[in-house]
PDB file of C-alpha atoms and ligand atoms in Angstrom:
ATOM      1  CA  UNK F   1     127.329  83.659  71.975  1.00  0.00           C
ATOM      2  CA  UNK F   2     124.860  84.831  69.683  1.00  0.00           C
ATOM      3  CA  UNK F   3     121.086  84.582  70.129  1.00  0.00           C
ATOM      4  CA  UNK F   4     118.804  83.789  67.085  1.00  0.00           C
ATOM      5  CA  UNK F   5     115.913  84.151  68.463  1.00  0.00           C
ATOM      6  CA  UNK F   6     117.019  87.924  69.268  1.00  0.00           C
ATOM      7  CA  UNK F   7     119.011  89.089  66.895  1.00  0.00           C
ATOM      8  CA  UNK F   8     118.030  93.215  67.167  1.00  0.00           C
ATOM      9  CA  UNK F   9     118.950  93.052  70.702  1.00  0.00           C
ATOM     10  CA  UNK F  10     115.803  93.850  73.264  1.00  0.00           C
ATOM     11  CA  UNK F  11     112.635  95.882  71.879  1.00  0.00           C
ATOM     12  CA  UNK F  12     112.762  99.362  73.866  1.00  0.00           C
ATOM     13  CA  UNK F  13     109.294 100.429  74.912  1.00  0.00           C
ATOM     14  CA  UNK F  14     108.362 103.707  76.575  1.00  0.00           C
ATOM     15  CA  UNK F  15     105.571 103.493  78.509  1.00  0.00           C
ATOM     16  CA  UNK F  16     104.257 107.734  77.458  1.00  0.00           C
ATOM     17  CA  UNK F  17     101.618 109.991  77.795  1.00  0.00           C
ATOM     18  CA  UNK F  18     102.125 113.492  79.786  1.00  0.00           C
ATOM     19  CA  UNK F  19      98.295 113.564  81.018  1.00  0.00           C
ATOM     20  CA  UNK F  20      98.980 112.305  84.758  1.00  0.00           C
ATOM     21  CA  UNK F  21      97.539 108.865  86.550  1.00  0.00           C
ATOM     22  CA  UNK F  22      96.558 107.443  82.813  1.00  0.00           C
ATOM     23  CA  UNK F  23      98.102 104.011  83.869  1.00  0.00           C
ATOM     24  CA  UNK F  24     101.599 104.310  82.367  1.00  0.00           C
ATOM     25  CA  UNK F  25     102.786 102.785  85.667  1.00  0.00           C
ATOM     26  CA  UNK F  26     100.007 100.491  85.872  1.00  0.00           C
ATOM     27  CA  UNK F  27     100.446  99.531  82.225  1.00  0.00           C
ATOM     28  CA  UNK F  28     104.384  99.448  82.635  1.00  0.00           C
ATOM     29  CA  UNK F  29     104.591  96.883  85.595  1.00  0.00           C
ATOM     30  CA  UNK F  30     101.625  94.735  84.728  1.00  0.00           C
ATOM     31  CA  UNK F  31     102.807  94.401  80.877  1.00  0.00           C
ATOM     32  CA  UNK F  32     106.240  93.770  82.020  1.00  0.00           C
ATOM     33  CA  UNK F  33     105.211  91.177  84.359  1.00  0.00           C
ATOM     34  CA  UNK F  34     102.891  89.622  81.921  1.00  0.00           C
ATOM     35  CA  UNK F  35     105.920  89.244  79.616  1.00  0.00           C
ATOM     36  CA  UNK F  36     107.744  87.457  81.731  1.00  0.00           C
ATOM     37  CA  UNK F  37     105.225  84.992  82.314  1.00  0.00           C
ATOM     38  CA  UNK F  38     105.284  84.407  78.396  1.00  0.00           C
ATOM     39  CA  UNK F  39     109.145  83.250  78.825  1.00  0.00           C
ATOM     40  CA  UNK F  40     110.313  87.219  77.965  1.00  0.00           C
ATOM     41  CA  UNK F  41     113.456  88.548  79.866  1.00  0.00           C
ATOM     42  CA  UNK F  42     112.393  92.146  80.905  1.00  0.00           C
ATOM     43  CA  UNK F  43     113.848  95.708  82.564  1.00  0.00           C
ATOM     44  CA  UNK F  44     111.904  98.164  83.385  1.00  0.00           C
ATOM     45  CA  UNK F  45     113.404 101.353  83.989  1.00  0.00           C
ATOM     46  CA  UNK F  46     111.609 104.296  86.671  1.00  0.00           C
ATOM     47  CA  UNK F  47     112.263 107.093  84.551  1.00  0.00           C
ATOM     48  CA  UNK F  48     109.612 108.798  86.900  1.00  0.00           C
ATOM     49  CA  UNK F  49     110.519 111.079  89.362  1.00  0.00           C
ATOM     50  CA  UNK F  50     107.639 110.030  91.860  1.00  0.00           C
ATOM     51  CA  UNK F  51     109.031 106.149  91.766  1.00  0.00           C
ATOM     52  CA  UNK F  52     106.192 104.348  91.815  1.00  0.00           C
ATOM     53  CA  UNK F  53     106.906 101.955  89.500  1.00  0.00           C
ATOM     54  CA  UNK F  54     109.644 100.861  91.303  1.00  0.00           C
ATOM     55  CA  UNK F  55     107.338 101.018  94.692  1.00  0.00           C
ATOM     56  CA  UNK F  56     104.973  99.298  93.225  1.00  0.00           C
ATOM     57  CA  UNK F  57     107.901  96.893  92.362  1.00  0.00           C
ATOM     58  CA  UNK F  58     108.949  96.096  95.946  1.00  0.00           C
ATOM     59  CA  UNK F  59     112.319  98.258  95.403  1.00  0.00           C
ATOM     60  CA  UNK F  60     112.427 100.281  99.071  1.00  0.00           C
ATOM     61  CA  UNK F  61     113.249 103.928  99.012  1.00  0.00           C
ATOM     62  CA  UNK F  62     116.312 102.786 101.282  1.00  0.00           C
ATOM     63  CA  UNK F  63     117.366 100.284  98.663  1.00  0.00           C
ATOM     64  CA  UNK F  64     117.685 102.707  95.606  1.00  0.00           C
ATOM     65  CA  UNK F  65     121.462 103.751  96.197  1.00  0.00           C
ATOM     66  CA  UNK F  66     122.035 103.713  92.754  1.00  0.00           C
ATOM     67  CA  UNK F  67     119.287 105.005  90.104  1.00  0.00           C
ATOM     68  CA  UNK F  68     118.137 106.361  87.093  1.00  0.00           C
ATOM     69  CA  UNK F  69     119.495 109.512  88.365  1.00  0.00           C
ATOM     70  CA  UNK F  70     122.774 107.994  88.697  1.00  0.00           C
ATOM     71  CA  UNK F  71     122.282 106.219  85.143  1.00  0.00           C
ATOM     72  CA  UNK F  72     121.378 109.358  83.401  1.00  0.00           C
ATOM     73  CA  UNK F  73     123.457 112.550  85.676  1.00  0.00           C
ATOM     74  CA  UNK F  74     126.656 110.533  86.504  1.00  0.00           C
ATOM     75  CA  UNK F  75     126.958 108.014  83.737  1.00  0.00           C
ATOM     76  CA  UNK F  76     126.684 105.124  86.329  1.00  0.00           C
ATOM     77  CA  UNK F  77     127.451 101.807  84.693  1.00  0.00           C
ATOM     78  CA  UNK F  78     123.970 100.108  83.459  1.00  0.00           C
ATOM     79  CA  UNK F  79     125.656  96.856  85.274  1.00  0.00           C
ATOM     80  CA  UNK F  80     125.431  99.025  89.034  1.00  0.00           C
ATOM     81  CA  UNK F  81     122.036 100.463  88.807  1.00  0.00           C
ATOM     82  CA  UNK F  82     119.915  97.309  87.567  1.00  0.00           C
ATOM     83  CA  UNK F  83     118.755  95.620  90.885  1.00  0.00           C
ATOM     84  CA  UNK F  84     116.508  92.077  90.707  1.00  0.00           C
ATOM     85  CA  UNK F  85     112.650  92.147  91.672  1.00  0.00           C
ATOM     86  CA  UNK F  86     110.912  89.376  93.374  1.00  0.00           C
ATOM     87  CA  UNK F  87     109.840  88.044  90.243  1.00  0.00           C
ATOM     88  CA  UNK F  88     112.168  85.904  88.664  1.00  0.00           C
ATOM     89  CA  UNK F  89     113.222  87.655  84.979  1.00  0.00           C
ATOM     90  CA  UNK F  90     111.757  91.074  85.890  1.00  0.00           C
ATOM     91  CA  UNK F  91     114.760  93.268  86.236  1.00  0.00           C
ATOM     92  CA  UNK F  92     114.466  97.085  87.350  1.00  0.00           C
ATOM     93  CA  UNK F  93     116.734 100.127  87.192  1.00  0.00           C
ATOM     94  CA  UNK F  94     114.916 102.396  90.058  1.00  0.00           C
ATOM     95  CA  UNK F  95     114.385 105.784  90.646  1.00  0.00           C
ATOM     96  CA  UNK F  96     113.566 108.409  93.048  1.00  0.00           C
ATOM     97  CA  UNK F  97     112.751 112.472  93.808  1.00  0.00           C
ATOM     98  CA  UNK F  98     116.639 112.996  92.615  1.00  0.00           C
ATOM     99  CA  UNK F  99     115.663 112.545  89.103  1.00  0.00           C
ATOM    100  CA  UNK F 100     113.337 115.513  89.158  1.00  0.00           C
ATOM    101  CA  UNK F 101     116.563 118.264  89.229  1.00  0.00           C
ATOM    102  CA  UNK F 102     117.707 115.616  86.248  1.00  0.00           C
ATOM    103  CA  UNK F 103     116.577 118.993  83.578  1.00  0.00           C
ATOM    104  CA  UNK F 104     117.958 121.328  85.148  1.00  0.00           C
ATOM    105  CA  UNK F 105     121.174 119.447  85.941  1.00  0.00           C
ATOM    106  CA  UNK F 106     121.859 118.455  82.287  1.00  0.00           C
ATOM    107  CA  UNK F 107     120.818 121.838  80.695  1.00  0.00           C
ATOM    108  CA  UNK F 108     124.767 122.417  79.540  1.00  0.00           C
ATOM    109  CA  UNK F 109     125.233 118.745  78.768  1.00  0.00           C
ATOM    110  CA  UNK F 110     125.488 118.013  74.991  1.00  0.00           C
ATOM    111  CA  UNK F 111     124.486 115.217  74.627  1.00  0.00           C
ATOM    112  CA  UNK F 112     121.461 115.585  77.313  1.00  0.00           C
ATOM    113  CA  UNK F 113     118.697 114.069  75.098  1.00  0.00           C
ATOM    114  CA  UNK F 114     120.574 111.180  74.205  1.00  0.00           C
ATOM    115  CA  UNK F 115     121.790 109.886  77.966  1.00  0.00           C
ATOM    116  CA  UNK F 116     119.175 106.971  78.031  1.00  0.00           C
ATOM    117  CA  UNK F 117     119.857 106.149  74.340  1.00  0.00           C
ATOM    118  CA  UNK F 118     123.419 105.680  74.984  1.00  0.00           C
ATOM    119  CA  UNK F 119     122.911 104.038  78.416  1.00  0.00           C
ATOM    120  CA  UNK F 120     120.797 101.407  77.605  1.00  0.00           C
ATOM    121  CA  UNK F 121     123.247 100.628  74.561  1.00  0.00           C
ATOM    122  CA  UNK F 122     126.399 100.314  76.737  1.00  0.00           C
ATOM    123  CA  UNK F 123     128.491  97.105  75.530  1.00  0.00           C
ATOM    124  CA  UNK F 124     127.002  95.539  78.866  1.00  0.00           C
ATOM    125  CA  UNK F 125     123.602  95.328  77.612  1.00  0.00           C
ATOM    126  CA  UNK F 126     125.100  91.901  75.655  1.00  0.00           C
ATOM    127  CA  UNK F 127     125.414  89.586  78.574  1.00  0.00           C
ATOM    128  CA  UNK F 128     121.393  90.504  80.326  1.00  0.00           C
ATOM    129  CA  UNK F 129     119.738  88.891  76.956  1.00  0.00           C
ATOM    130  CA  UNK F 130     116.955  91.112  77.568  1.00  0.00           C
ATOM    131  CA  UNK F 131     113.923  90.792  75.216  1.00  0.00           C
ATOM    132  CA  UNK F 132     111.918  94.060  76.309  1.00  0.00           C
ATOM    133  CA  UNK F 133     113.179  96.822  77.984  1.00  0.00           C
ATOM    134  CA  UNK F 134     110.044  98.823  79.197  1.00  0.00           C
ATOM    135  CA  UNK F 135     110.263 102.418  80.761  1.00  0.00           C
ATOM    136  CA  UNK F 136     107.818 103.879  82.730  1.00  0.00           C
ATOM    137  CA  UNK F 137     107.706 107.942  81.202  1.00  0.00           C
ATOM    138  CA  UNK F 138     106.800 110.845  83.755  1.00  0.00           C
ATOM    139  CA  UNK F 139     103.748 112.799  83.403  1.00  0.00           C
ATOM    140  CA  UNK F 140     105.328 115.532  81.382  1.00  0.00           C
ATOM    141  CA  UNK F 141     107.011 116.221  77.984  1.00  0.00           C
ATOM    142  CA  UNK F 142     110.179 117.355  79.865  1.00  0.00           C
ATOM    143  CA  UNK F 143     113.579 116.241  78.941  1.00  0.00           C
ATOM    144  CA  UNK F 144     113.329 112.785  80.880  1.00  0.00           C
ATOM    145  CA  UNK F 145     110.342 111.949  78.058  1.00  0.00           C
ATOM    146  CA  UNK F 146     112.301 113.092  75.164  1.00  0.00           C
ATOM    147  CA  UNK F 147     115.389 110.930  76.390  1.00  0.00           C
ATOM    148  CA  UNK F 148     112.903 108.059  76.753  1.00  0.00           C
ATOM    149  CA  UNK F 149     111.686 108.416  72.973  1.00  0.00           C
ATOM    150  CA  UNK F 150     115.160 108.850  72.047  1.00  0.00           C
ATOM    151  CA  UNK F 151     115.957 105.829  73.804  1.00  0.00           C
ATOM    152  CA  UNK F 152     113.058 103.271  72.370  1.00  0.00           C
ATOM    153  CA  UNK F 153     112.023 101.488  69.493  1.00  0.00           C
ATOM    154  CA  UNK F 154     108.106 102.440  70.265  1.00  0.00           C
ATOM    155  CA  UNK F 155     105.349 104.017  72.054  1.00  0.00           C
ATOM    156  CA  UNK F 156     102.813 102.683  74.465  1.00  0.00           C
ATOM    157  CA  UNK F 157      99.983 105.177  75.169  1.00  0.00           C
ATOM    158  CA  UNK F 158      97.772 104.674  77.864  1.00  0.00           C
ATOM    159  CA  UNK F 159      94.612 106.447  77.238  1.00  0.00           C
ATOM    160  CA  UNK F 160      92.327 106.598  80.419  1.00  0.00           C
ATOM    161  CA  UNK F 161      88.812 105.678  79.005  1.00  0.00           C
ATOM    162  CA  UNK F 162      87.619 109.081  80.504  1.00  0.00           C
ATOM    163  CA  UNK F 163      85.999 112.151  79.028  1.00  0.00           C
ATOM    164  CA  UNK F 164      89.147 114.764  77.690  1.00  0.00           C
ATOM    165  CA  UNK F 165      90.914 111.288  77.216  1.00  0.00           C
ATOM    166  CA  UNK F 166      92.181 112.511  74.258  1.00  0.00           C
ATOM    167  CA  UNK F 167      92.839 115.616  74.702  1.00  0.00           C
ATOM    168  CA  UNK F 168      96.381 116.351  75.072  1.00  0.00           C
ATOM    169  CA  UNK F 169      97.015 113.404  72.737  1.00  0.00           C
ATOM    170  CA  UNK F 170      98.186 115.838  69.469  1.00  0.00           C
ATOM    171  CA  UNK F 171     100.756 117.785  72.019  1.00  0.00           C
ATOM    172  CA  UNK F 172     102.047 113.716  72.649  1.00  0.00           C
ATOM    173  CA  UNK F 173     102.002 112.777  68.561  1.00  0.00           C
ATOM    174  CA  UNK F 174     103.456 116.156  67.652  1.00  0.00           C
ATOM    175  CA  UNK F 175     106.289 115.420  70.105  1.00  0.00           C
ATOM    176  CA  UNK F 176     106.788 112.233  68.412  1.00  0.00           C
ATOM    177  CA  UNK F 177     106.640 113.615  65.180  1.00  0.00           C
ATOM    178  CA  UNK F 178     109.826 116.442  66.558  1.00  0.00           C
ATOM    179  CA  UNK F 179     111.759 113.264  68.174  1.00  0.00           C
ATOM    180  CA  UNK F 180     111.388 111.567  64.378  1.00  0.00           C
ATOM    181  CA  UNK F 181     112.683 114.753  62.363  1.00  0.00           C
ATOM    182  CA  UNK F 182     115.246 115.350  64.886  1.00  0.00           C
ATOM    183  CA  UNK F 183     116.859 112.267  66.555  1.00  0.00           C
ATOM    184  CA  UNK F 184     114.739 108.819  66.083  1.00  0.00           C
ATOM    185  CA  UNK F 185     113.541 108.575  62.521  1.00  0.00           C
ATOM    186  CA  UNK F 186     112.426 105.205  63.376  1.00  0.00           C
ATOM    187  CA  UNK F 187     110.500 105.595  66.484  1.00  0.00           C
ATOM    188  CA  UNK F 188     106.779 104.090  65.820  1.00  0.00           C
ATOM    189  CA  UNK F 189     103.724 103.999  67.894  1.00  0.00           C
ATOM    190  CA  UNK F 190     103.392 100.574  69.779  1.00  0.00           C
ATOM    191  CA  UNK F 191      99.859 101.017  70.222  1.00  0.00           C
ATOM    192  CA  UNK F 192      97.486 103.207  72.242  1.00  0.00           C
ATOM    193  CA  UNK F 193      95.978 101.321  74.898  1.00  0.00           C
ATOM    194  CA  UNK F 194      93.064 102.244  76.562  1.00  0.00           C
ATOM    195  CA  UNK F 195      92.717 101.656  80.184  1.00  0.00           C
ATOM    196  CA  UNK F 196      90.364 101.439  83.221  1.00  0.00           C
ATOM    197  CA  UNK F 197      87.747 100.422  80.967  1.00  0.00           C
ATOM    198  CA  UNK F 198      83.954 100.155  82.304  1.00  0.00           C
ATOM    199  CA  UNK F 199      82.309  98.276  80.081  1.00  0.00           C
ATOM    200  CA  UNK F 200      79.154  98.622  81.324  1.00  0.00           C
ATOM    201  CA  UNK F 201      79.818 102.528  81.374  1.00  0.00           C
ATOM    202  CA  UNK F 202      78.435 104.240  77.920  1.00  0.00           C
ATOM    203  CA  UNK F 203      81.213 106.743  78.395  1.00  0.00           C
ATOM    204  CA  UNK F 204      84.126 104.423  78.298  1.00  0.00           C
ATOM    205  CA  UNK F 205      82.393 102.897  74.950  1.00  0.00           C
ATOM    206  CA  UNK F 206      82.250 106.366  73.401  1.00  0.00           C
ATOM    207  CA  UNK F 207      85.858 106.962  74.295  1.00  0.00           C
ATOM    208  CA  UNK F 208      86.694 103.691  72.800  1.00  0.00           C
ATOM    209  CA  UNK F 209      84.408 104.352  69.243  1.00  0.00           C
ATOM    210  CA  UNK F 210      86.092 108.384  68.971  1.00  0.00           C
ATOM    211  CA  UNK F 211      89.433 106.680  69.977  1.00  0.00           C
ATOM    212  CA  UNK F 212      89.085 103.767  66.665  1.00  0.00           C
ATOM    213  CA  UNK F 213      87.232 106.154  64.650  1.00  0.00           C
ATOM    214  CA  UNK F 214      90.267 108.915  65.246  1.00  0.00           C
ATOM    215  CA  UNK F 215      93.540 106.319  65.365  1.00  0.00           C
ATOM    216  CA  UNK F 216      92.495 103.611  63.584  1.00  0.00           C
ATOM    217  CA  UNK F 217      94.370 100.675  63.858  1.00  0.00           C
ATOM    218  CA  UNK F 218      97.026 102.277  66.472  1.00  0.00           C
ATOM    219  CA  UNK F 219      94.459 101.240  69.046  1.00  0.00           C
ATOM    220  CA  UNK F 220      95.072  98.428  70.135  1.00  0.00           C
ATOM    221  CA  UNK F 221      92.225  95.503  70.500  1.00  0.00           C
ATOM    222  CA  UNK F 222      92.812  94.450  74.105  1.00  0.00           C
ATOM    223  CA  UNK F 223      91.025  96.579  76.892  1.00  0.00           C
ATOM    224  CA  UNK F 224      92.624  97.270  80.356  1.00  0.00           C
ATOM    225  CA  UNK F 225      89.335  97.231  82.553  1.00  0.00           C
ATOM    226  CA  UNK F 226      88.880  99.108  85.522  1.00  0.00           C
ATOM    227  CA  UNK F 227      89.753  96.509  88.238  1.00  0.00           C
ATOM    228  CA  UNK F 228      90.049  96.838  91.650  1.00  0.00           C
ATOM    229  CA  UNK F 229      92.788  94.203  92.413  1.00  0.00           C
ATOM    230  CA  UNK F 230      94.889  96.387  89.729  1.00  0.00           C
ATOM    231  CA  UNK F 231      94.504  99.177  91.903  1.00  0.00           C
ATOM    232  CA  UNK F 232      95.429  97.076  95.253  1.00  0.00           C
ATOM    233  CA  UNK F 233      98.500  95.272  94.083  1.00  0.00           C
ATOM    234  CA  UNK F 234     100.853  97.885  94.275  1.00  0.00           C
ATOM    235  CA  UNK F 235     100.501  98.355  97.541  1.00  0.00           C
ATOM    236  CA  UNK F 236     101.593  94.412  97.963  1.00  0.00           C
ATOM    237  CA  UNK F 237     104.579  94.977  96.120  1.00  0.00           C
ATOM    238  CA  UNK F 238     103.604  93.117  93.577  1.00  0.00           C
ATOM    239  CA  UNK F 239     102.050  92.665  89.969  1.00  0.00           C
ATOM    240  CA  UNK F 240      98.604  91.965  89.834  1.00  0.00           C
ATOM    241  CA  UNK F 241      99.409  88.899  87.597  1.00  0.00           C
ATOM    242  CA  UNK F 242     100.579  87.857  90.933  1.00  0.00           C
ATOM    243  CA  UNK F 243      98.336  90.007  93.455  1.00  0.00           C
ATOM    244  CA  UNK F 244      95.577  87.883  91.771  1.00  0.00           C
ATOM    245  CA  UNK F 245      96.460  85.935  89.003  1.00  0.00           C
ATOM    246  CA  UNK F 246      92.849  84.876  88.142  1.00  0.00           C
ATOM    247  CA  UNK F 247      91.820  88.919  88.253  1.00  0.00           C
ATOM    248  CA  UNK F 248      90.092  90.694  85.162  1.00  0.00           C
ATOM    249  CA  UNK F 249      92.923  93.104  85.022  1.00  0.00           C
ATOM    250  CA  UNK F 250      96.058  90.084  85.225  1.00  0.00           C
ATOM    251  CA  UNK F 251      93.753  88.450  82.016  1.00  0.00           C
ATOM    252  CA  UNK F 252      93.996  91.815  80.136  1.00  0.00           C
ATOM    253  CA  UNK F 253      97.492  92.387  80.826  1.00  0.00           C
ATOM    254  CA  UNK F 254      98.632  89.034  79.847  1.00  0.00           C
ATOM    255  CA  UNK F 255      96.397  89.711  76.869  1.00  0.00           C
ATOM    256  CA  UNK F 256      98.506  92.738  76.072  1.00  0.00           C
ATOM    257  CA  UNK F 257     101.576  91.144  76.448  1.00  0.00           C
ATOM    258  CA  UNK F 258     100.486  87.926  74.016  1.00  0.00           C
ATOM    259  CA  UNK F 259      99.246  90.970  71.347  1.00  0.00           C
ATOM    260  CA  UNK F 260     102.680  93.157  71.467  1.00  0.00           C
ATOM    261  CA  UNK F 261     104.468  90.014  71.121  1.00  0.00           C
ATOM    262  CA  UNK F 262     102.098  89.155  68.208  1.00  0.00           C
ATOM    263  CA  UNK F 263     102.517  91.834  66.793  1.00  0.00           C
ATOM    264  CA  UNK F 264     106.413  91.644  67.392  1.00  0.00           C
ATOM    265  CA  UNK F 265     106.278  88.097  66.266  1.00  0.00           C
ATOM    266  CA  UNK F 266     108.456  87.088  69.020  1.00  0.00           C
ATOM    267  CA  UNK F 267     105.940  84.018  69.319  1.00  0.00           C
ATOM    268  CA  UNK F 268     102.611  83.839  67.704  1.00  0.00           C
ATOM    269  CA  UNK F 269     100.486  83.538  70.965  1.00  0.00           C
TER     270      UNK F 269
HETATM  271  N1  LIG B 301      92.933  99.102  85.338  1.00  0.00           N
HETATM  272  C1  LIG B 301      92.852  99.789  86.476  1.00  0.00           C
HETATM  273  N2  LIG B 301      91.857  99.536  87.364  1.00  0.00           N
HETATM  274  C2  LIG B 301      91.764 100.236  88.514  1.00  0.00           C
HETATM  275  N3  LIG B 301      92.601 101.201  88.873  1.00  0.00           N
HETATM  276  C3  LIG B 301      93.604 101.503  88.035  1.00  0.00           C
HETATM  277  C4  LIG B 301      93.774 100.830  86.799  1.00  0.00           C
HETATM  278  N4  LIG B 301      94.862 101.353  86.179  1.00  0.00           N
HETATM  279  C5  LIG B 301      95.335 102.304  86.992  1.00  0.00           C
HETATM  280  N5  LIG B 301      94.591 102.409  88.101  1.00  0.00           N
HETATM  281  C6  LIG B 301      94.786 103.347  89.214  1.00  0.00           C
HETATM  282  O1  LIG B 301      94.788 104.657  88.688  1.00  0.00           O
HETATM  283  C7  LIG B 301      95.769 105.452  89.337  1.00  0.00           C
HETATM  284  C8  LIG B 301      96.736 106.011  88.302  1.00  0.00           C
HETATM  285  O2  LIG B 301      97.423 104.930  87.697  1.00  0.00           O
HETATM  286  P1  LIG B 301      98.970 105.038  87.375  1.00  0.00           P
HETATM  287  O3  LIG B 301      99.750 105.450  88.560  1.00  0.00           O
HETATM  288  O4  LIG B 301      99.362 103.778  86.693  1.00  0.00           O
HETATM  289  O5  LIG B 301      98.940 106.218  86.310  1.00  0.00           O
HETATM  290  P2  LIG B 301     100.186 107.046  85.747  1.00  0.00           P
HETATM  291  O6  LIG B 301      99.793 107.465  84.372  1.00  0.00           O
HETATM  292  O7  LIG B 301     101.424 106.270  85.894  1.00  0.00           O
HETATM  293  O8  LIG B 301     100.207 108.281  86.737  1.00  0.00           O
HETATM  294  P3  LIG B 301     101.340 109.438  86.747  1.00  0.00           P
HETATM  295  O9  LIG B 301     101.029 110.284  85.566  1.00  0.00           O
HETATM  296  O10 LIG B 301     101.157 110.118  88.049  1.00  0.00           O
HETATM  297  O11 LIG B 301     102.661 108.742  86.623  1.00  0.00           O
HETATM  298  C9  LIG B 301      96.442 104.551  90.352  1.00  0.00           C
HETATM  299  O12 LIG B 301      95.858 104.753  91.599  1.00  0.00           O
HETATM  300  C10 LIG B 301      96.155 103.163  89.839  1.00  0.00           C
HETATM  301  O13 LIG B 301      96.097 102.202  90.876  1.00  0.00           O
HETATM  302 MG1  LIG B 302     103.241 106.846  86.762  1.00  0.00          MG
END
């Protein structure tokens, strides 16, 4: 059965940026929960040692049998490690602490940069019609972010709207730029996104002006705000699109969502 609507398959998006608590999680659940409330079919995949995106998800530590890990380490069929989330059309692959020996384990393997690539390419990909396929990216440029650019289409950078916010952000492009030369000539930058966003704080609207001034049109024009019920949800298993689907942050992320799929032209929203 072929699928005109999707005929590259799903748009791989890794969720990247190696300065730690930046929102990638945040960003990754929220936007991938926001998609599916535009009609999008999405998996996310934990590619995050710490698991909180799929704790944040609802996925129990005691119901992660089968993970990333197993995914990545022991070439687990995609089919076994994808488990359902409470929201209907989310999809996620999970992941715990295991993950973390993942470099170390796969130092003599090959192929070791390529594991997601291949994974999320497996001939069993065809019957999940998935339209985005969003993974959340560790706080680190290790191998597990590498296999993640590798893997994708495109990059989503969070950028906390914080002093040093972009600091750290040529280590991420030049990265990019190595991943390009070497494996992924066509990996782009999705957009750079900035996040917990105080409007009524000068500093976050200086970190916004050096942000446009310095990356142009990669930054995107929708603004994560700082948001209180973003910051609670998790801890109700749940998307704040659901946690409080009125909320200044569910607005933003659904605004995120309609501009990537703009900009995707999967529908003109
Ligand atoms: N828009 C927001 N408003 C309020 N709090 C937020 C917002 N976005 C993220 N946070 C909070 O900031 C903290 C860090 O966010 P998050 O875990 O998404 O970052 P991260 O980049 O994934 O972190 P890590 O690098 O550890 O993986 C969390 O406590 C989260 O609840
Ligand atoms: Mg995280």
């Amino acid at each position: 059965m072929t699928d005109l609507s999707r005929p590259e398959g799903p748009r791989i998006i890794a969720v990247a940026n190696q300065k730690g608590g930046v929102g990638k999680t945040t960003t990754a659940i929220n936007l991938a929960a926001a998609l599916v409330e535009l009609g999008q079919r999405v998996l996310l995949v934990d590619l995050d040692p710490q698991g909180n995106a799929s704790t944040g998800l609802g996925v129990e530590a005691e119901n992660r049998s089968l993970t990333t890990y197993d995914l990545l380490v022991d070439d687990a069929p995609l089919i076994e490690v994808i488990q359902p989330t409470a929201i209907d059309g989310l999809s996620i692959v999970p992941a715990t602490v295991d993950l973390s020996s993942a470099d170390i384990e796969l130092m003599s393997n090959e192929k070791r940069s390529f594991l997601l690539h291949d994974a999320l390419r497996q001939t069993a990909m065809d019957r999940f019609f998935w339209d985005y396929i969003l993974i959340d990216c560790p706080p680190s440029l290790n191998l597990l972010t590498v296999n993640a650019m590798i893997a994708a289409h495109a990059i989503l950078v969070p950028l906390q709207s914080e002093f040093f916010a972009l600091e750290g952000l040529s280590q991420l492009m030049l990265t990019i730029r190595e991943v390009r030369q070497t494996a992924n000539p066509e990996l782009r930058i999705e957009g750079i996104v900035l996040t917990m966003y105080d409007k009524r704080n000068n500093l976050s609207r200086l970190v916004e002006q050096d942000a446009r001034d310095n990356l142009g049109d990669l930054v995107l024009r929708t603004l994560i705000p700082r948001n209180v019920r973003v910051s609670e949800a998790p801890s109700y298993a749940m998307p704040v699109t659901a946690y409080d689907s009125n909320s200044q942050g569910a607005v933003a992320y659904r605004a995120l969502a309609a501009e990537l799929m703009e900009k995707h032209n999967k529908v003109a929203a």
